[in-house]
């Protein structure tokens, strides 16, 4: 599990930082897109409909109308408990990621309205160490859920993660239990939980809160699964079929409820909230 | 009988071979002495002393990587062995009622100290044929769904659940993905988090990532002294973070996957001592140790009302993790 998954696909797709007045080559159709057009179009290629990855703040802007908070728990920061060092120190990796993204860790817990419905929106950011789940992601998710329960609000999670954060070892594994137990509490309180799986959603995030949604939505062509494609190929010694572990494949196999184009995501979420809550 | 222990021992694995050798010699001698060769008793005593010294040395000097080898030792007792030696009248239940029966997980009811309980665990298999049948203890979604079915039954009949964790991980394969490996693991974790019955989990060998945790959300989590529990295998971690499989021993060290470390991190509740030299050298002793520990744990939970127990279980997992807050 873990970073293995996303690393194998990392080269395929990148959360590009879109600067104003820039031409960007679409990773799918290779056409050039003017950056401002891309931003106006929710980072969807106007030529082929390819969904570029979104950062957490971009996602929040795209879904919430009345933003009460971008992040309810901004003061939580990762801690290098194990003094972990691989080719780099975990401490340095954290700093780098923080500088690059302006975030403290890979998740933001936003609060606001989707059209007219008040929600808690947990959004992961793949740019921050591959959206990996460590102690901070787990804790913020739990606090977000507690906030939703206290205020009787629907909870929506937008996932983007390579899996558990290896640098926090067993503590990151335990976040799977922590977040899943939190989802159980939403259930006990009769609150709606929608999970929106975006590219990529793998490993420990996939095998915990991502797949526990009352309703599971995925963005087109997102890579979603437990084990990374390369790990599977090594295990079975076969090439995987085209489209394996993509959103459309999962829909066909009955693993998710729907594949929703980013342009229709807000409207779909709003409708579902109206149909289930209140 | 001359004992050749003066050879240079490089690793504990070499020592392990030596220890196994000594064990069989001791067993042989014990039989001889029983049969009347009283004069050989001194030889037996000497051998035993040698065994103890060597085993202690091994335990003290053992690196994390060597524990990994021990946790995966081909002769290490498996779930099936613990079931046969700690419980009585085990009745195995099969199938998830949806797709098939996954032999990588064993589940059913049994008696523990005369009391009815549910038992669920990963099983790796012993010989080649059985290993293949059991997929080396790597479950598919149907395995976890079978486990959940039995857990629900245990809740319905108010039976405590004992789980035994011993897996390299959930299986990474096409069918597993198609049938919802992620969903199965996630559901099992969530279900255990609120199940209204006592749960005691024991990591007996390899605790491989989410595939292990799916049976590991419990009121009490025990771990055998030489077992490991990790978010990723040392080999996997080495390949990804260190860009080289050969760095697995370093990864094993840095990941802090031994029982001792996990106790410090607050992830497990109790380290169960193994017999000198490891569980595989004296399995009977291991069964006795674990049985005693499980009995104690169960007794400690006896008077706690079930709702309180579930609350405590959830709080325990809520506390796991460390971060800074300013």
Coordinates of C-alpha atoms in Angstrom, one line a residue:
Chain A
X1 CA 0.0 0.0 0.0
X2 CA 1.1 3.6 0.5
X3 CA 3.2 5.6 -1.8
X4 CA 3.9 2.7 -4.0
X5 CA 0.6 3.2 -5.6
X6 CA 0.8 6.8 -6.6
X7 CA 4.5 6.7 -7.5
X8 CA 3.8 4.2 -10.2
X9 CA 1.4 6.6 -11.8
X10 CA 2.9 9.9 -10.7
X11 CA 4.4 10.4 -14.1
X12 CA 1.1 10.2 -15.8
X13 CA -0.7 13.2 -14.3
X14 CA 0.4 16.2 -12.4
X15 CA -1.4 18.8 -10.3
X16 CA -0.1 21.7 -12.4
X17 CA 0.1 25.1 -11.0
X18 CA -1.6 27.3 -13.5
X19 CA -0.1 30.7 -13.8
X20 CA -1.9 33.5 -15.6
X21 CA -1.0 34.0 -19.3
X22 CA 0.6 30.7 -19.9
X23 CA 0.0 28.0 -22.5
X24 CA -0.4 24.5 -21.1
X25 CA -0.3 21.3 -23.0
X26 CA -3.1 18.9 -22.3
X27 CA -1.7 15.6 -21.0
X28 CA -4.3 13.6 -22.9
X29 CA -5.0 15.3 -26.3
X30 CA -1.7 17.2 -26.4
X31 CA -3.5 20.4 -27.5
X32 CA -2.4 23.7 -26.1
X33 CA -4.8 25.4 -23.7
X34 CA -4.5 29.0 -22.5
X35 CA -4.2 28.9 -18.8
X36 CA -7.0 31.3 -18.0
X37 CA -9.3 29.3 -20.1
X38 CA -8.3 26.2 -18.2
X39 CA -9.0 27.8 -14.9
X40 CA -12.3 29.2 -16.0
X41 CA -13.2 25.7 -17.2
X42 CA -12.5 24.1 -13.7
X43 CA -9.2 22.7 -15.0
X44 CA -11.0 20.6 -17.6
X45 CA -9.4 20.6 -21.1
X46 CA -11.8 22.4 -23.4
X47 CA -10.7 20.2 -26.3
X48 CA -11.0 16.6 -24.9
X49 CA -12.6 17.0 -21.4
X50 CA -9.5 15.7 -19.6
X51 CA -9.7 16.6 -15.9
X52 CA -6.5 18.1 -14.6
X53 CA -5.8 17.5 -11.0
X54 CA -7.0 20.3 -8.6
X55 CA -5.4 21.6 -5.5
X56 CA -7.4 21.6 -2.3
X57 CA -8.1 25.4 -2.4
X58 CA -9.1 25.2 -6.0
X59 CA -11.5 22.4 -5.2
X60 CA -13.1 24.3 -2.3
X61 CA -13.6 27.4 -4.6
X62 CA -15.2 25.2 -7.2
X63 CA -17.7 23.6 -4.8
X64 CA -18.6 26.0 -2.1
X65 CA -20.6 29.1 -2.7
X66 CA -20.6 30.7 0.7
X67 CA -17.2 29.9 2.2
X68 CA -17.3 30.2 6.0
X69 CA -13.9 28.7 6.4
X70 CA -11.3 27.2 4.1
X71 CA -9.9 25.2 7.0
X72 CA -11.5 24.8 10.4
X73 CA -8.4 23.3 11.9
X74 CA -5.4 25.1 10.3
X75 CA -3.1 24.8 13.3
X76 CA -2.5 21.1 13.1
X77 CA 1.0 20.3 11.7
X78 CA 2.8 17.0 11.1
X79 CA 5.3 15.7 13.6
X80 CA 8.3 13.5 12.7
X81 CA 7.8 11.1 15.6
X82 CA 10.0 8.3 14.3
X83 CA 12.8 10.7 13.1
X84 CA 12.3 9.0 9.8
X85 CA 14.9 9.3 7.1
X86 CA 15.1 7.6 3.7
X87 CA 16.8 9.4 0.9
X88 CA 15.6 12.6 2.6
X89 CA 14.6 13.4 6.1
X90 CA 10.8 13.3 6.7
X91 CA 11.3 16.7 8.4
X92 CA 12.7 18.2 5.2
X93 CA 10.0 16.6 3.1
X94 CA 7.4 18.2 5.3
X95 CA 9.0 21.6 5.0
X96 CA 9.3 21.3 1.3
X97 CA 5.7 20.3 0.9
X98 CA 4.6 23.1 3.1
X99 CA 6.6 25.7 1.1
X100 CA 5.3 24.3 -2.2
X101 CA 1.7 24.2 -1.3
X102 CA 1.2 26.8 1.4
X103 CA -0.6 24.1 3.4
X104 CA 0.3 22.4 6.7
X105 CA -0.6 18.9 5.5
X106 CA -2.5 17.1 2.8
X107 CA -6.1 17.9 3.9
X108 CA -8.3 20.9 4.4
X109 CA -11.6 20.9 6.3
X110 CA -13.7 23.6 4.8
X111 CA -17.1 24.8 5.9
X112 CA -19.7 26.5 3.7
X113 CA -22.6 26.1 1.4
X114 CA -23.0 23.9 -1.7
X115 CA -25.6 26.1 -3.4
X116 CA -27.9 26.5 -0.4
X117 CA -26.9 23.4 1.6
X118 CA -24.5 23.9 4.5
X119 CA -21.8 21.2 4.6
X120 CA -18.5 20.2 6.0
X121 CA -16.1 19.6 3.1
X122 CA -12.9 17.6 3.6
X123 CA -10.5 18.0 0.7
X124 CA -7.2 16.3 0.1
X125 CA -4.4 17.8 -1.8
X126 CA -2.2 15.5 -3.8
X127 CA 0.6 18.0 -4.1
X128 CA 1.4 17.6 -0.4
X129 CA 3.5 14.4 -0.3
X130 CA 1.1 12.6 -2.7
X131 CA -1.9 13.3 -0.5
X132 CA -0.6 10.7 1.8
X133 CA -2.5 10.1 5.1
X134 CA -0.5 10.6 8.3
X135 CA -1.6 11.6 11.8
X136 CA -2.7 15.1 10.8
X137 CA -5.0 13.9 8.0
X138 CA -6.6 11.4 10.3
X139 CA -7.0 13.9 13.1
X140 CA -8.4 16.6 10.9
X141 CA -10.8 14.2 9.3
X142 CA -12.1 13.1 12.7
X143 CA -12.5 16.7 13.9
X144 CA -14.3 17.6 10.7
X145 CA -16.7 14.7 11.4
X146 CA -17.2 15.8 15.0
X147 CA -18.0 19.3 13.7
X148 CA -20.5 17.9 11.3
X149 CA -22.2 15.9 14.0
X150 CA -22.3 18.8 16.4
X151 CA -23.9 21.1 13.8
X152 CA -25.9 18.3 12.1
X153 CA -24.3 18.9 8.7
X154 CA -23.7 16.5 5.8
X155 CA -20.1 15.5 5.4
X156 CA -18.4 15.4 2.0
X157 CA -14.9 14.1 1.4
X158 CA -12.9 14.8 -1.8
X159 CA -10.1 12.3 -1.9
X160 CA -6.7 12.4 -3.7
X161 CA -4.1 10.2 -2.2
X162 CA -1.4 7.7 -2.9
X163 CA -2.3 6.0 0.4
X164 CA -0.8 5.9 3.9
X165 CA 2.2 8.0 4.7
X166 CA 5.1 5.6 5.1
X167 CA 7.2 8.1 7.0
X168 CA 4.7 7.8 9.9
X169 CA 4.7 4.0 9.6
X170 CA 2.3 2.2 11.9
X171 CA 0.7 5.5 13.1
X172 CA -0.4 6.2 9.5
X173 CA -1.9 2.8 9.3
X174 CA -3.9 3.5 12.4
X175 CA -5.4 6.5 10.7
X176 CA -7.4 4.1 8.6
X177 CA -9.1 2.8 11.8
X178 CA -9.5 6.3 13.2
X179 CA -11.2 7.8 10.1
X180 CA -13.4 4.7 9.5
X181 CA -14.6 4.8 13.1
X182 CA -15.5 8.5 12.5
X183 CA -17.5 7.6 9.5
X184 CA -19.3 5.1 11.7
X185 CA -20.3 7.9 14.0
X186 CA -21.8 9.8 11.0
X187 CA -23.9 6.8 10.3
X188 CA -25.1 6.5 13.9
X189 CA -26.2 10.2 13.7
X190 CA -28.0 9.7 10.4
X191 CA -25.9 12.2 8.6
X192 CA -25.1 12.0 4.9
X193 CA -21.6 11.1 3.9
X194 CA -20.7 11.5 0.3
X195 CA -17.2 10.6 -0.9
X196 CA -15.9 12.0 -4.1
X197 CA -12.9 10.0 -5.4
X198 CA -10.5 12.0 -7.6
X199 CA -7.3 11.0 -9.3
X200 CA -5.7 9.1 -7.7
X201 CA -7.4 7.5 -4.7
X202 CA -5.3 4.5 -3.6
X203 CA -4.1 2.3 -0.7
X204 CA -4.9 3.3 2.8
X205 CA -7.3 6.1 1.9
X206 CA -9.1 4.0 -0.6
X207 CA -9.4 1.2 2.0
X208 CA -10.8 3.4 4.7
X209 CA -13.0 6.5 4.5
X210 CA -13.0 6.8 0.6
X211 CA -15.0 3.6 0.2
X212 CA -17.3 4.2 3.2
X213 CA -19.4 6.9 1.5
X214 CA -23.2 6.4 1.6
X215 CA -22.8 7.6 -1.9
X216 CA -19.5 7.2 -3.8
X217 CA -18.9 9.5 -6.8
X218 CA -15.8 9.5 -8.9
X219 CA -14.4 12.0 -11.4
X220 CA -13.8 10.7 -15.0
X221 CA -10.8 8.6 -15.6
X222 CA -9.5 8.8 -12.0
X223 CA -7.3 6.0 -10.9
X224 CA -8.9 4.3 -7.9
X225 CA -7.9 1.1 -6.1
X226 CA -6.3 -0.7 -3.2
X227 CA -3.1 -1.9 -4.7
X228 CA -1.1 0.1 -7.2
X229 CA -1.2 -1.1 -10.9
X230 CA 2.5 -1.8 -10.9
X231 CA 2.3 -3.9 -7.7
X232 CA -0.5 -5.9 -9.3
X233 CA 1.5 -6.4 -12.5
X234 CA 4.5 -7.7 -10.6
X235 CA 2.3 -10.0 -8.5
X236 CA 0.3 -11.6 -11.4
X237 CA 3.1 -11.2 -14.0
X238 CA 0.6 -10.0 -16.6
X239 CA -0.1 -6.6 -18.1
X240 CA -3.3 -5.1 -16.9
X241 CA -6.1 -4.4 -19.3
X242 CA -6.7 -0.9 -20.6
X243 CA -8.8 1.2 -18.2
X244 CA -8.2 -1.1 -15.2
X245 CA -8.8 0.7 -11.9
X246 CA -10.2 3.7 -13.7
X247 CA -13.5 5.3 -12.5
X248 CA -15.5 4.0 -15.4
X249 CA -14.2 0.4 -14.8
X250 CA -15.2 0.7 -11.1
X251 CA -18.7 1.9 -12.1
X252 CA -19.0 -1.1 -14.4
X253 CA -17.9 -3.5 -11.6
X254 CA -20.5 -2.0 -9.2
X255 CA -17.9 -0.4 -6.9
X256 CA -19.1 3.2 -7.1
X257 CA -22.4 4.9 -7.7
X258 CA -21.6 7.3 -10.5
X259 CA -18.9 9.0 -12.5
X260 CA -19.6 12.7 -12.6
X261 CA -18.0 15.3 -14.7
X262 CA -16.5 18.1 -12.7
X263 CA -18.8 20.6 -14.2
X264 CA -21.8 18.8 -12.8
X265 CA -20.3 17.9 -9.5
X266 CA -21.7 20.8 -7.4
X267 CA -25.2 20.4 -8.8
X268 CA -25.1 16.6 -8.2
X269 CA -24.0 17.0 -4.6
X270 CA -26.6 19.6 -4.0
X271 CA -29.4 17.4 -5.4
X272 CA -28.2 14.4 -3.4
X273 CA -28.2 16.4 -0.2
X274 CA -31.7 17.6 -0.8
X275 CA -32.9 14.1 -1.5
X276 CA -31.4 12.6 1.7
X277 CA -31.2 15.3 4.3
X278 CA -33.8 17.5 6.1
Chain B
X1 CA 27.9 -36.2 22.0
X2 CA 30.0 -33.2 21.1
X3 CA 28.3 -29.9 20.7
X4 CA 29.6 -27.7 18.0
X5 CA 28.6 -24.3 19.0
X6 CA 32.0 -22.8 18.7
X7 CA 31.5 -22.0 15.1
X8 CA 31.4 -18.3 14.3
X9 CA 27.8 -17.2 14.2
X10 CA 27.2 -14.3 11.9
X11 CA 23.5 -13.7 12.1
X12 CA 20.7 -14.8 14.3
X13 CA 19.4 -16.8 11.4
X14 CA 22.5 -19.0 11.7
X15 CA 21.9 -19.1 15.4
X16 CA 18.4 -20.1 14.7
X17 CA 19.5 -23.1 12.7
X18 CA 21.8 -24.0 15.6
X19 CA 19.0 -23.6 18.1
X20 CA 16.7 -25.9 16.1
X21 CA 19.5 -28.4 16.0
X22 CA 20.0 -28.2 19.7
X23 CA 16.2 -28.5 20.3
X24 CA 16.1 -31.9 18.5
X25 CA 19.2 -33.1 20.3
X26 CA 17.6 -32.1 23.6
X27 CA 14.4 -33.9 22.7
X28 CA 16.3 -37.0 21.7
X29 CA 18.4 -37.0 24.9
X30 CA 15.3 -36.5 27.1
X31 CA 13.8 -39.6 25.6
X32 CA 17.0 -41.5 26.2
X33 CA 17.1 -40.4 29.8
X34 CA 13.5 -41.4 30.2
X35 CA 14.3 -44.8 28.8
X36 CA 16.8 -45.3 31.5
X37 CA 20.1 -43.9 30.3
X38 CA 20.5 -41.9 33.5
X39 CA 24.2 -41.2 32.9
X40 CA 23.3 -39.0 30.0
X41 CA 21.5 -36.5 32.2
X42 CA 24.6 -34.3 32.6
X43 CA 24.8 -34.1 28.9
X44 CA 21.2 -33.0 28.8
X45 CA 21.7 -30.4 31.4
X46 CA 24.7 -29.0 29.6
X47 CA 22.8 -28.9 26.3
X48 CA 20.0 -27.1 27.9
X49 CA 22.3 -24.5 29.3
X50 CA 23.9 -24.0 26.0
X51 CA 20.5 -23.6 24.4
X52 CA 19.5 -21.0 26.9
X53 CA 22.7 -19.0 26.5
X54 CA 22.5 -19.0 22.8
X55 CA 18.8 -18.2 22.7
X56 CA 19.2 -15.2 25.1
X57 CA 22.1 -13.9 23.0
X58 CA 19.9 -14.2 19.9
X59 CA 17.0 -12.3 21.5
X60 CA 19.2 -9.5 22.7
X61 CA 21.1 -9.0 19.5
X62 CA 18.2 -9.4 17.1
X63 CA 17.8 -6.7 14.6
X64 CA 14.4 -5.6 13.2
X65 CA 15.2 -7.3 10.0
X66 CA 16.0 -10.5 11.8
X67 CA 12.6 -10.3 13.5
X68 CA 11.0 -10.0 10.1
X69 CA 12.6 -13.3 9.2
X70 CA 11.5 -14.8 12.4
X71 CA 7.9 -13.5 12.0
X72 CA 7.9 -15.2 8.6
X73 CA 9.7 -18.3 9.7
X74 CA 8.3 -21.4 7.9
X75 CA 8.0 -23.3 11.1
X76 CA 6.3 -20.5 13.1
X77 CA 2.9 -21.5 14.5
X78 CA 0.0 -20.3 12.4
X79 CA -3.6 -19.4 13.2
X80 CA -4.6 -23.0 12.7
X81 CA -2.1 -24.2 15.3
X82 CA -3.3 -21.7 17.9
X83 CA -6.9 -22.7 17.2
X84 CA -6.1 -26.3 17.7
X85 CA -4.0 -25.8 20.8
X86 CA -5.8 -23.0 22.6
X87 CA -9.5 -23.7 21.7
X88 CA -11.6 -26.7 21.7
X89 CA -14.4 -28.0 19.3
X90 CA -13.6 -25.4 16.6
X91 CA -16.4 -25.4 14.0
X92 CA -15.2 -23.7 10.8
X93 CA -17.7 -21.6 8.9
X94 CA -17.3 -21.0 5.2
X95 CA -18.1 -18.4 2.5
X96 CA -19.2 -14.9 2.3
X97 CA -22.6 -15.7 0.7
X98 CA -21.8 -13.5 -2.2
X99 CA -18.9 -14.8 -4.2
X100 CA -16.9 -17.7 -2.6
X101 CA -14.9 -19.1 0.3
X102 CA -11.5 -17.5 0.8
X103 CA -9.2 -19.9 2.5
X104 CA -6.7 -17.2 3.4
X105 CA -9.0 -16.4 6.3
X106 CA -10.4 -19.0 8.8
X107 CA -13.5 -18.2 10.8
X108 CA -15.8 -20.0 13.1
X109 CA -16.9 -20.7 16.6
X110 CA -15.1 -22.6 19.3
X111 CA -14.7 -22.9 23.1
X112 CA -12.1 -21.1 25.1
X113 CA -11.7 -22.4 28.6
X114 CA -15.1 -24.0 28.1
X115 CA -16.8 -20.7 27.1
X116 CA -18.2 -20.2 23.6
X117 CA -16.3 -17.7 21.5
X118 CA -15.7 -16.7 17.8
X119 CA -12.3 -17.1 16.2
X120 CA -11.1 -15.5 13.1
X121 CA -7.6 -15.4 11.6
X122 CA -5.4 -15.3 8.6
X123 CA -3.9 -18.6 7.6
X124 CA -0.8 -18.8 5.4
X125 CA -0.8 -22.6 4.9
X126 CA 2.1 -25.0 5.7
X127 CA 3.1 -27.0 2.7
X128 CA 3.3 -25.8 -0.9
X129 CA -0.1 -27.2 -1.8
X130 CA -1.8 -25.6 1.1
X131 CA 0.0 -22.3 0.7
X132 CA -1.3 -22.0 -2.8
X133 CA -4.8 -22.9 -1.6
X134 CA -4.7 -20.3 1.1
X135 CA -2.9 -17.8 -1.2
X136 CA -0.1 -17.5 1.3
X137 CA -2.5 -15.8 3.7
X138 CA -3.3 -12.9 1.4
X139 CA -7.1 -12.5 1.5
X140 CA -9.4 -11.4 -1.3
X141 CA -12.5 -9.3 -0.5
X142 CA -14.6 -12.4 0.1
X143 CA -12.3 -13.3 2.9
X144 CA -13.0 -10.1 4.8
X145 CA -16.7 -10.4 4.0
X146 CA -16.7 -13.9 5.5
X147 CA -14.9 -12.5 8.6
X148 CA -17.5 -9.7 8.9
X149 CA -20.3 -12.3 8.6
X150 CA -18.9 -14.3 11.5
X151 CA -18.3 -11.1 13.5
X152 CA -21.9 -10.1 13.1
X153 CA -22.9 -13.6 14.3
X154 CA -20.7 -13.2 17.3
X155 CA -22.3 -9.9 18.1
X156 CA -25.8 -11.4 17.7
X157 CA -25.0 -14.3 20.1
X158 CA -22.9 -12.1 22.4
X159 CA -19.7 -14.1 22.0
X160 CA -16.3 -12.6 22.4
X161 CA -14.1 -12.5 19.3
X162 CA -10.5 -13.6 19.1
X163 CA -8.7 -12.6 15.9
X164 CA -5.2 -13.8 14.9
X165 CA -3.3 -11.6 12.5
X166 CA -0.7 -13.2 10.2
X167 CA -0.6 -11.9 6.6
X168 CA 1.8 -10.3 4.2
X169 CA -1.2 -8.1 3.2
X170 CA -4.4 -8.2 1.3
X171 CA -4.0 -9.7 -2.1
X172 CA -3.0 -7.3 -4.9
X173 CA -4.8 -8.8 -7.9
X174 CA -7.3 -8.2 -10.6
X175 CA -10.2 -10.1 -9.1
X176 CA -9.5 -8.5 -5.7
X177 CA -9.8 -5.0 -7.2
X178 CA -12.8 -5.9 -9.3
X179 CA -14.7 -7.2 -6.3
X180 CA -13.8 -4.3 -4.0
X181 CA -10.8 -5.0 -1.9
X182 CA -10.8 -1.4 -0.6
X183 CA -14.5 -1.5 0.3
X184 CA -14.2 -4.9 2.1
X185 CA -11.2 -3.8 4.2
X186 CA -12.8 -0.4 5.0
X187 CA -16.1 -2.0 6.0
X188 CA -14.4 -4.5 8.2
X189 CA -12.4 -1.8 10.0
X190 CA -15.5 0.3 10.5
X191 CA -17.6 -2.6 11.6
X192 CA -15.1 -3.7 14.2
X193 CA -15.0 -0.1 15.5
X194 CA -18.6 -0.4 16.7
X195 CA -19.2 -4.1 17.1
X196 CA -21.1 -4.7 20.4
X197 CA -19.0 -7.6 21.6
X198 CA -15.6 -8.0 23.1
X199 CA -12.7 -8.2 20.6
X200 CA -9.2 -9.3 21.3
X201 CA -6.7 -9.3 18.4
X202 CA -3.3 -10.9 18.4
X203 CA -0.6 -10.3 15.9
X204 CA 1.1 -13.7 15.8
X205 CA 3.4 -13.3 12.8
X206 CA 3.2 -10.8 10.1
X207 CA 0.9 -7.8 10.4
X208 CA 0.9 -6.6 6.8
X209 CA -0.8 -3.2 6.4
X210 CA -4.5 -2.7 5.8
X211 CA -5.0 -6.4 5.2
X212 CA -4.0 -7.0 8.8
X213 CA -5.8 -4.0 10.3
X214 CA -9.0 -5.3 8.8
X215 CA -8.9 -7.9 11.6
X216 CA -7.2 -5.7 14.1
X217 CA -9.6 -3.1 15.4
X218 CA -10.0 -4.5 18.9
X219 CA -10.5 -3.7 22.6
X220 CA -7.2 -5.3 23.4
X221 CA -4.4 -5.7 20.8
X222 CA -1.7 -8.3 21.7
X223 CA 1.5 -9.0 19.8
X224 CA 3.9 -11.8 20.1
X225 CA 7.4 -10.7 20.9
X226 CA 8.9 -11.5 17.5
X227 CA 5.9 -10.5 15.4
X228 CA 5.9 -7.5 13.2
X229 CA 3.2 -5.0 12.3
X230 CA 3.7 -2.4 9.5
X231 CA 2.0 0.0 7.1
X232 CA 4.1 -1.5 4.3
X233 CA 6.6 -4.4 4.0
X234 CA 10.2 -3.4 4.5
X235 CA 10.9 -4.6 1.0
X236 CA 8.1 -2.4 -0.4
X237 CA 9.2 0.6 1.6
X238 CA 12.9 0.1 0.5
X239 CA 11.9 -0.1 -3.2
X240 CA 9.9 3.1 -3.0
X241 CA 11.6 5.4 -0.6
X242 CA 15.2 4.1 -0.7
X243 CA 15.0 3.1 -4.4
X244 CA 16.6 -0.2 -3.7
X245 CA 15.2 -3.5 -2.4
X246 CA 18.5 -4.2 -0.7
X247 CA 17.8 -1.5 1.8
X248 CA 15.0 -3.6 3.3
X249 CA 16.9 -4.1 6.6
X250 CA 17.3 -0.4 7.0
X251 CA 13.7 0.2 6.2
X252 CA 12.7 -2.5 8.7
X253 CA 14.7 -0.7 11.3
X254 CA 13.4 2.8 10.5
X255 CA 9.8 1.7 10.2
X256 CA 9.7 0.6 13.9
X257 CA 7.7 -2.5 13.3
X258 CA 8.6 -4.6 16.2
X259 CA 6.3 -5.3 19.2
X260 CA 8.6 -3.4 21.5
X261 CA 8.3 -0.2 19.3
X262 CA 4.6 -0.6 18.8
X263 CA 4.0 -0.8 22.5
X264 CA 5.9 2.4 22.9
X265 CA 3.9 4.1 20.2
X266 CA 0.7 3.1 21.9
X267 CA -0.6 1.0 19.0
X268 CA -0.6 -2.3 20.9
X269 CA -1.6 -3.1 24.5
X270 CA 0.6 -6.1 25.4
X271 CA 3.7 -7.9 24.2
X272 CA 3.4 -11.6 24.7
X273 CA 6.7 -13.3 25.5
X274 CA 7.8 -16.0 23.2
X275 CA 9.8 -19.0 24.4
X276 CA 13.5 -18.6 24.2
X277 CA 14.6 -18.6 20.6
X278 CA 11.2 -18.0 19.1
X279 CA 7.7 -19.5 19.0
X280 CA 8.7 -22.2 16.5
X281 CA 11.3 -23.8 18.7
X282 CA 8.9 -24.5 21.5
X283 CA 5.4 -24.1 20.1
X284 CA 3.7 -25.9 23.1
X285 CA 5.2 -23.3 25.4
X286 CA 4.0 -20.6 23.1
X287 CA 0.4 -21.8 23.1
X288 CA 0.5 -21.9 26.9
X289 CA 1.9 -18.3 27.1
X290 CA -0.7 -16.9 24.7
X291 CA -3.6 -18.8 26.3
X292 CA -2.7 -17.4 29.6
X293 CA -2.5 -13.9 28.2
X294 CA -5.8 -14.2 26.4
X295 CA -7.5 -15.5 29.5
X296 CA -6.3 -12.6 31.5
X297 CA -7.4 -10.1 28.9
X298 CA -10.8 -11.6 28.7
X299 CA -11.2 -11.6 32.4
X300 CA -10.2 -7.9 32.6
X301 CA -13.1 -7.0 30.3
X302 CA -15.7 -9.1 32.0
X303 CA -17.3 -6.4 34.1
X304 CA -17.3 -3.6 31.6
X305 CA -20.7 -2.9 30.1
X306 CA -20.7 -3.4 26.3
X307 CA -21.5 0.2 25.4
X308 CA -18.7 1.4 27.7
X309 CA -16.3 -1.1 26.0
X310 CA -17.2 0.1 22.5
X311 CA -16.8 3.7 23.6
X312 CA -13.3 2.9 25.1
X313 CA -12.4 1.1 21.9
X314 CA -13.2 4.1 19.7
X315 CA -11.5 6.5 22.0
X316 CA -8.4 4.3 22.0
X317 CA -8.2 4.5 18.2
X318 CA -9.1 8.2 18.2
X319 CA -6.0 8.8 20.3
X320 CA -3.6 7.1 17.9
X321 CA -1.4 9.4 15.9
X322 CA 0.9 12.3 16.9
X323 CA 1.0 15.8 15.6
X324 CA 1.8 19.4 16.6
X325 CA -0.8 21.9 17.4
X326 CA -0.1 25.6 17.9

